[in-house]
């Protein structure tokens, strides 16, 4: 039973558009919520992370929005580019990391 | 600086065979991890180590054993492979206590098929 639920499974966005990936969790003991990016044939790499006492964190074109009361968080990729095409995993950390199932993002030129 | 490396990259096993996957890191990280990645399941933690000579079970440890005899190496063993262990295996490492615990560095993965 997955502790972090991620949606959608796949996403197609036009170049310049906004990509939005959503995650939900149940365990309120989680104290960090990172996002990882994985390109085909590579291992995941840390993209951005947020703590539950912060509602939003922005790094360049990537923004995490966090809703503690709803136990949900999301990744927004602004001005999406073909180079952003990858699989994105949300995760939640409390002594160990629990990953969502992943979202395959395709950005069409 | 190679980061995290994994050996081998690909392997095909018959049911019942054994093998060892090797992970090495050159970042002087204290913590190391083994994950498996399956379609629709994300990554799931198999075993981890918080230092040389220590290991602990993760979310899906059954059928696997690990050893960390040297700080830079973390070995994952399958004693009697089963088709359910067909997966992509990732090793990761992190600095350890006092650092950002979610900041893990992943290797390129080993694709294992058990027939």
Short mmCIF file of C-alpha atoms in Angstrom, two decimals, chain A residues 3-5 22-28 30 33 52 54-55 65-74:
data_model
loop_
_atom_site.label_atom_id
_atom_site.label_comp_id
_atom_site.label_asym_id
_atom_site.label_seq_id
_atom_site.Cartn_x
_atom_site.Cartn_y
_atom_site.Cartn_z
CA UNK A 3 1.99 5.86 1.47
CA UNK A 4 2.39 8.61 -1.11
CA UNK A 5 -0.15 8.74 -3.93
CA UNK A 22 0.03 16.23 -7.56
CA UNK A 23 0.77 14.08 -4.53
CA UNK A 24 -1.11 13.16 -1.38
CA UNK A 25 0.00 11.51 1.84
CA UNK A 26 -1.54 10.15 5.04
CA UNK A 27 1.29 9.96 7.58
CA UNK A 28 1.56 13.27 9.40
CA UNK A 30 6.61 12.97 7.41
CA UNK A 33 8.77 16.39 0.95
CA UNK A 52 5.62 21.08 6.01
CA UNK A 54 6.28 26.22 4.42
CA UNK A 55 3.42 26.66 1.95
CA UNK A 65 2.99 24.12 -3.29
CA UNK A 66 2.18 22.50 0.04
CA UNK A 67 -1.22 22.21 1.73
CA UNK A 68 -0.70 20.76 5.20
CA UNK A 69 -4.40 20.61 6.17
CA UNK A 70 -5.28 18.68 3.00
CA UNK A 71 -2.09 16.58 3.21
CA UNK A 72 -1.32 17.37 -0.40
CA UNK A 73 1.58 18.87 -2.29
CA UNK A 74 2.26 19.58 -5.91
#
